[in-house]
């Protein structure tokens, strides 16, 4: 193993830079050179790359975003472009590829591994924490704290005005962020896909709970943390409907992409450092088509194909605490 290629792909996540730092420093320790391809799979298709040296990854671990840039790359869905990726890898004498990204990026990596012997290892980086094979993904802790900070601030104004707020957090199709920050913020209600609520009943269920809560507590702030995509028409539409239904003005706040940015937390930097180093060591040991993850504190390797099965559950104990509180 002489040269390793690296990409960051899909939704960027705080801690991706710490993973790059760790990969380059571990590789350097083993006398392996690193090359970074830019903008996810686009850089591999179009062969846009630069050397990653110890000097140019120094003091980047704290930075949000990714120094390699990230992007979606629909061309990867076509075989001819996946062949082009392999050509780029061969032209640059790449002996191993590390893909830092989410389960979509890993599906792409898995397809590449079907048409080349060059080994590929995934490192889970996404704020959604929706990847099978690692208890936590790089970026989830930082995004949780960023969302929590925003919700705490909204609680101040909600308290002052005794208002109802719906706060939409990211997560694509996963309620990991919503449940985590909803519990931490003592949200009065949390709605996320794992609760399998019939969309037609959401307004009715929430309204019922608000009414009984206000009867018990008098005028008070009331915060609903909602995972994106839980209510088909979005948080703003839900707020309007609720306002009509309960006759109290309800505000909506969509936290959006702020959750993806900011300084990476200590937990994300250390996780990224471990998983990045383990990815390099796994390449050296001859592994291929797997993701480096951490389960119950142990470093693990999971077949890339199995990282997107969607079997990862939200913490059942937390979910139960929330459900008991709601009732
Ligand atoms: P994430 O990796 O964060 O889940 P995406 O799902 O957007 O983000 O995937 C990132 C990129 O991975 C896509 O833009 C595409 O280039 C590649 N990708 C995703 N799914 C596939 C697939 N089924 N086949 C080939 N490439 C894919
Ligand atoms: O996967 C990370 C994520 O931030 C999701 O939480 C969100 O649904 C999606 O990416 C947003 O994608 P985009 O940046 O393309 O709007």
Coordinates of C-alpha atoms and ligand atoms in Angstrom, one line a residue:
X1 CA 0.0 0.0 0.0
X2 CA 1.8 3.2 -1.2
X3 CA -1.0 5.6 -2.1
X4 CA -4.5 6.1 -0.6
X5 CA -7.2 8.2 -2.2
X6 CA -9.8 10.1 0.0
X7 CA -13.1 11.7 -0.7
X8 CA -15.8 13.3 1.4
X9 CA -19.3 12.7 -0.1
X10 CA -22.9 13.4 0.5
X11 CA -24.0 15.8 3.4
X12 CA -21.0 17.3 5.0
X13 CA -20.7 16.8 8.8
X14 CA -18.5 18.4 11.5
X15 CA -15.7 16.0 12.2
X16 CA -15.0 15.1 8.5
X17 CA -11.9 17.2 8.7
X18 CA -10.8 15.4 11.8
X19 CA -11.2 12.1 9.9
X20 CA -9.1 13.5 7.0
X21 CA -6.4 14.6 9.5
X22 CA -6.4 11.2 11.2
X23 CA -6.2 9.3 7.8
X24 CA -3.3 11.4 6.6
X25 CA -1.3 11.2 9.8
X26 CA -1.9 7.4 10.2
X27 CA -1.0 6.8 6.6
X28 CA 2.1 9.0 6.9
X29 CA 3.2 6.9 9.9
X30 CA 3.0 3.8 7.6
X31 CA 4.9 5.7 4.8
X32 CA 1.7 5.9 2.7
X33 CA 1.0 9.0 0.6
X34 CA -2.5 10.5 0.5
X35 CA -4.4 12.1 -2.4
X36 CA -7.6 14.0 -1.9
X37 CA -10.2 14.0 -4.6
X38 CA -12.6 17.0 -4.5
X39 CA -16.4 17.3 -4.3
X40 CA -17.2 13.7 -3.6
X41 CA -17.4 11.3 -6.5
X42 CA -17.2 14.3 -8.9
X43 CA -13.5 14.6 -8.2
X44 CA -13.0 10.9 -8.9
X45 CA -14.9 11.0 -12.2
X46 CA -13.2 14.2 -13.4
X47 CA -9.8 13.5 -11.8
X48 CA -9.6 16.6 -9.8
X49 CA -7.2 16.0 -6.9
X50 CA -4.3 17.3 -4.8
X51 CA -1.8 15.8 -2.5
X52 CA -2.7 15.7 1.2
X53 CA 0.4 16.1 3.3
X54 CA 1.0 16.4 7.0
X55 CA 1.5 20.2 6.4
X56 CA -1.9 20.8 4.7
X57 CA -4.0 18.8 7.2
X58 CA -2.4 20.5 10.2
X59 CA -4.9 22.1 12.6
X60 CA -8.1 21.3 10.6
X61 CA -9.8 18.9 13.1
X62 CA -11.9 21.6 14.6
X63 CA -13.3 23.0 11.4
X64 CA -16.8 22.3 10.2
X65 CA -17.4 21.5 6.5
X66 CA -14.7 19.6 4.7
X67 CA -11.4 20.8 3.2
X68 CA -12.0 18.3 0.3
X69 CA -15.5 19.9 -0.4
X70 CA -18.5 17.6 -0.7
X71 CA -21.3 17.1 -3.2
X72 CA -24.0 14.8 -4.5
X73 CA -23.0 13.2 -7.7
X74 CA -25.9 11.7 -9.7
X75 CA -23.5 10.5 -12.4
X76 CA -22.4 7.7 -10.1
X77 CA -25.7 6.0 -10.8
X78 CA -24.5 5.3 -14.3
X79 CA -22.0 2.5 -15.0
X80 CA -19.9 4.5 -17.5
X81 CA -19.1 7.1 -14.8
X82 CA -18.3 4.4 -12.3
X83 CA -15.9 3.0 -14.9
X84 CA -14.4 6.5 -15.2
X85 CA -13.8 6.5 -11.4
X86 CA -11.8 3.3 -11.7
X87 CA -9.7 4.8 -14.6
X88 CA -8.9 7.8 -12.4
X89 CA -7.8 5.5 -9.5
X90 CA -5.6 3.5 -11.8
X91 CA -4.1 6.6 -13.5
X92 CA -3.1 8.0 -10.1
X93 CA -1.7 4.6 -8.9
X94 CA -4.2 4.5 -6.0
X95 CA -3.8 1.3 -3.9
X96 CA -6.8 2.0 -1.6
X97 CA -9.7 4.4 -1.4
X98 CA -11.4 5.8 1.7
X99 CA -14.9 7.2 1.3
X100 CA -16.1 9.5 4.2
X101 CA -19.8 9.9 3.9
X102 CA -23.3 8.4 4.5
X103 CA -25.1 5.3 3.4
X104 CA -25.7 6.7 -0.1
X105 CA -22.0 7.2 -0.6
X106 CA -21.4 3.7 0.7
X107 CA -23.8 2.2 -1.9
X108 CA -21.8 4.0 -4.5
X109 CA -18.5 2.6 -3.0
X110 CA -20.0 -0.9 -2.9
X111 CA -20.8 -0.7 -6.6
X112 CA -17.3 0.5 -7.4
X113 CA -15.9 -2.5 -5.4
X114 CA -17.7 -4.8 -7.8
X115 CA -15.7 -3.6 -10.8
X116 CA -12.2 -3.2 -9.2
X117 CA -9.8 -5.0 -7.0
X118 CA -8.6 -1.7 -5.5
X119 CA -9.8 -2.0 -1.9
X120 CA -12.4 0.6 -0.6
X121 CA -13.2 1.4 3.1
X122 CA -16.0 3.7 4.3
X123 CA -15.9 6.0 7.3
X124 CA -19.4 7.0 8.5
X125 CA -19.8 10.8 8.4
X126 CA -23.3 12.2 8.5
X127 CA -25.3 14.3 11.0
X128 CA -28.2 11.9 10.6
X129 CA -26.7 9.0 12.6
X130 CA -28.7 6.6 10.4
X131 CA -25.9 4.2 9.4
X132 CA -26.0 0.5 10.4
X133 CA -22.6 -0.7 11.8
X134 CA -21.7 2.2 14.0
X135 CA -23.5 3.4 17.2
X136 CA -22.6 7.0 16.3
X137 CA -21.7 8.7 13.0
X138 CA -19.2 11.5 12.8
X139 CA -21.1 14.8 13.0
X140 CA -24.2 13.6 15.0
X141 CA -22.9 14.8 18.3
X142 CA -22.0 18.3 17.1
X143 CA -25.3 18.7 15.1
X144 CA -27.3 17.5 18.2
X145 CA -25.6 20.2 20.3
X146 CA -26.1 22.9 17.7
X147 CA -29.8 22.1 17.4
X148 CA -30.1 21.9 21.2
X149 CA -28.5 25.3 21.6
X150 CA -31.0 26.8 19.1
X151 CA -33.9 25.1 20.8
X152 CA -32.8 26.3 24.2
X153 CA -32.8 29.9 22.8
X154 CA -36.3 29.4 21.3
X155 CA -37.4 28.2 24.7
X156 CA -36.5 31.6 26.2
X157 CA -38.8 33.5 23.8
X158 CA -41.4 30.7 24.0
X159 CA -41.5 31.1 27.8
X160 CA -41.7 34.8 27.6
X161 CA -44.6 34.8 25.2
X162 CA -46.1 31.5 26.5
X163 CA -46.1 30.4 22.9
X164 CA -46.3 27.1 21.0
X165 CA -43.4 26.3 18.7
X166 CA -42.8 23.6 16.2
X167 CA -39.0 23.2 15.6
X168 CA -38.0 21.1 12.7
X169 CA -34.7 19.4 12.9
X170 CA -32.8 17.5 10.1
X171 CA -32.4 13.8 9.8
X172 CA -33.6 12.9 6.3
X173 CA -35.6 9.8 7.1
X174 CA -34.3 9.2 10.6
X175 CA -35.5 10.5 14.0
X176 CA -32.1 10.1 15.8
X177 CA -31.5 13.9 15.9
X178 CA -35.2 14.7 16.8
X179 CA -35.4 12.2 19.7
X180 CA -32.0 13.1 21.0
X181 CA -32.4 16.8 21.1
X182 CA -36.1 16.7 21.9
X183 CA -35.4 14.7 25.1
X184 CA -32.5 17.0 26.0
X185 CA -34.5 20.1 25.5
X186 CA -37.5 18.7 27.5
X187 CA -39.7 19.2 24.5
X188 CA -43.3 18.7 25.3
X189 CA -43.7 16.7 22.1
X190 CA -41.4 14.9 19.7
X191 CA -42.5 13.6 16.4
X192 CA -40.2 11.4 14.2
X193 CA -40.6 8.7 11.6
X194 CA -39.9 5.9 14.1
X195 CA -43.2 6.7 15.9
X196 CA -45.1 5.7 12.8
X197 CA -47.8 8.3 13.3
X198 CA -50.4 8.4 10.6
X199 CA -49.9 11.9 9.0
X200 CA -53.6 12.4 8.9
X201 CA -53.7 12.0 12.7
X202 CA -50.7 14.2 13.5
X203 CA -52.6 17.5 13.8
X204 CA -55.3 15.9 15.8
X205 CA -52.9 14.1 18.2
X206 CA -50.7 17.1 18.8
X207 CA -53.8 19.4 19.3
X208 CA -55.2 17.0 21.9
X209 CA -52.0 16.9 23.9
X210 CA -51.6 20.7 23.8
X211 CA -55.1 21.2 25.0
X212 CA -54.7 18.8 27.9
X213 CA -51.3 20.2 28.7
X214 CA -52.6 23.8 28.9
X215 CA -55.4 22.7 31.1
X216 CA -53.0 21.1 33.5
X217 CA -50.3 23.8 33.3
X218 CA -52.1 27.0 32.5
X219 CA -50.5 29.3 29.9
X220 CA -47.0 28.0 29.2
X221 CA -44.5 27.5 26.5
X222 CA -44.9 24.3 24.5
X223 CA -42.2 23.0 22.2
X224 CA -42.7 20.3 19.6
X225 CA -39.5 19.0 18.1
X226 CA -40.3 17.4 14.7
X227 CA -38.0 15.4 12.4
X228 CA -38.0 16.7 8.8
X229 CA -40.3 14.7 6.5
X230 CA -42.5 13.6 9.4
X231 CA -45.3 15.9 8.3
X232 CA -45.5 15.8 4.5
X233 CA -46.2 19.6 4.1
X234 CA -43.5 20.7 6.5
X235 CA -43.4 22.5 9.8
X236 CA -44.8 25.9 8.6
X237 CA -47.9 24.2 7.2
X238 CA -48.3 22.2 10.4
X239 CA -48.1 25.4 12.5
X240 CA -50.8 27.0 10.4
X241 CA -53.1 24.0 10.8
X242 CA -52.5 23.8 14.5
X243 CA -53.2 27.5 14.9
X244 CA -56.6 26.9 13.3
X245 CA -57.3 23.8 15.3
X246 CA -56.5 25.0 18.8
X247 CA -57.1 28.7 18.3
X248 CA -53.7 29.7 19.8
X249 CA -51.0 31.2 17.6
X250 CA -48.4 28.6 16.8
X251 CA -44.9 29.5 15.4
X252 CA -42.6 27.3 13.3
X253 CA -38.9 27.3 13.1
X254 CA -36.9 25.2 10.6
X255 CA -33.3 24.9 11.9
X256 CA -32.1 23.7 8.5
X257 CA -28.4 23.7 7.4
X258 CA -27.1 25.5 10.5
X259 CA -27.1 22.0 12.0
X260 CA -24.4 20.9 9.5
X261 CA -21.9 23.6 10.4
X262 CA -19.8 24.8 13.2
X263 CA -16.8 23.6 15.2
X264 CA -16.7 19.8 15.6
X265 CA -17.4 18.7 19.2
X266 CA -14.7 16.8 21.2
X267 CA -16.8 13.6 20.8
X268 CA -16.9 13.9 17.0
X269 CA -13.2 14.7 16.7
X270 CA -12.2 11.7 18.8
X271 CA -14.7 9.4 17.0
X272 CA -13.4 10.7 13.6
X273 CA -9.8 10.2 14.7
X274 CA -10.4 6.6 15.7
X275 CA -12.5 5.6 12.6
X276 CA -10.1 7.4 10.2
X277 CA -7.0 5.6 11.7
X278 CA -8.9 2.3 11.8
X279 CA -9.8 2.7 8.1
X280 CA -6.1 3.1 7.1
X281 CA -5.1 0.1 9.3
X282 CA -7.9 -2.0 7.8
X283 CA -6.7 -1.2 4.3
X284 CA -3.2 -2.2 5.3
X285 CA -4.5 -5.5 6.8
X286 CA -6.2 -6.2 3.4
X287 CA -9.8 -5.5 4.1
X288 CA -12.1 -4.3 1.3
X289 CA -15.7 -3.2 0.8
X290 CA -16.3 -2.5 4.5
X291 CA -17.0 0.5 6.8
X292 CA -15.0 1.2 9.9
X293 CA -17.4 1.8 12.8
X294 CA -17.6 1.6 16.6
X295 CA -20.2 -0.6 18.3
X296 CA -20.3 -0.7 22.1
X297 CA -16.9 0.9 22.3
X298 CA -15.3 -1.7 20.0
X299 CA -14.0 -0.9 16.5
X300 CA -15.8 -2.9 14.0
X301 CA -15.9 -3.5 10.2
X302 CA -19.3 -3.8 8.5
X303 CA -19.8 -4.7 4.8
X304 CA -20.6 -1.5 2.9
X305 CA -23.7 -3.2 1.4
X306 CA -25.1 -3.7 4.9
X307 CA -24.6 -0.1 6.2
X308 CA -27.9 1.2 4.6
X309 CA -30.3 -1.6 5.6
X310 CA -32.1 0.8 7.8
X311 CA -32.1 -1.5 10.8
X312 CA -30.7 1.0 13.2
X313 CA -33.2 1.9 15.9
X314 CA -33.6 5.1 17.9
X315 CA -32.6 4.4 21.5
X316 CA -35.7 2.4 22.8
X317 CA -35.1 3.4 26.4
X318 CA -35.2 7.1 25.5
X319 CA -38.2 6.5 23.3
X320 CA -39.9 4.8 26.2
X321 CA -39.1 7.7 28.6
X322 CA -40.6 10.1 26.2
X323 CA -43.7 8.0 25.6
X324 CA -44.3 7.7 29.4
X325 CA -43.9 11.4 29.8
X326 CA -46.4 12.1 27.0
X327 CA -49.0 10.0 28.6
Ligands
LIG1 P1 -25.0 10.3 1.9 O1 -23.8 9.6 1.5 O2 -24.8 11.4 2.9 O3 -26.1 9.3 2.3 P2 -26.3 10.7 -0.6 O4 -27.4 9.6 -0.4 O5 -26.8 11.9 -1.3 O6 -25.6 11.1 0.7 O7 -25.2 10.0 -1.5 C1 -24.0 10.7 -1.8 C2 -23.6 10.3 -3.2 O8 -23.3 8.9 -3.2 C3 -24.6 10.5 -4.3 O9 -24.7 11.8 -4.8 C4 -24.0 9.5 -5.4 O10 -22.9 10.1 -6.0 C5 -23.6 8.4 -4.5 N1 -24.6 7.4 -4.4 C6 -25.7 7.3 -3.6 N2 -26.5 6.3 -3.8 C7 -25.9 5.6 -4.9 C8 -26.3 4.4 -5.6 N3 -27.3 3.7 -5.3 N4 -25.4 4.0 -6.6 C9 -24.3 4.8 -6.9 N5 -24.0 5.9 -6.2 C10 -24.7 6.3 -5.2
LIG2 O1 -27.8 13.7 5.2 C1 -27.6 15.0 5.8 C2 -28.7 15.9 5.5 O2 -28.3 17.2 6.2 C3 -30.1 15.5 6.0 O3 -30.3 15.6 7.3 C4 -30.9 16.4 5.1 O4 -32.2 15.8 4.9 C5 -30.1 16.5 3.8 O5 -28.8 16.2 4.2 C6 -30.2 17.9 3.2 O6 -29.6 17.8 2.0 P1 -29.2 19.1 1.1 O7 -28.0 19.7 1.8 O8 -28.8 18.5 -0.2 O9 -30.3 20.0 1.2

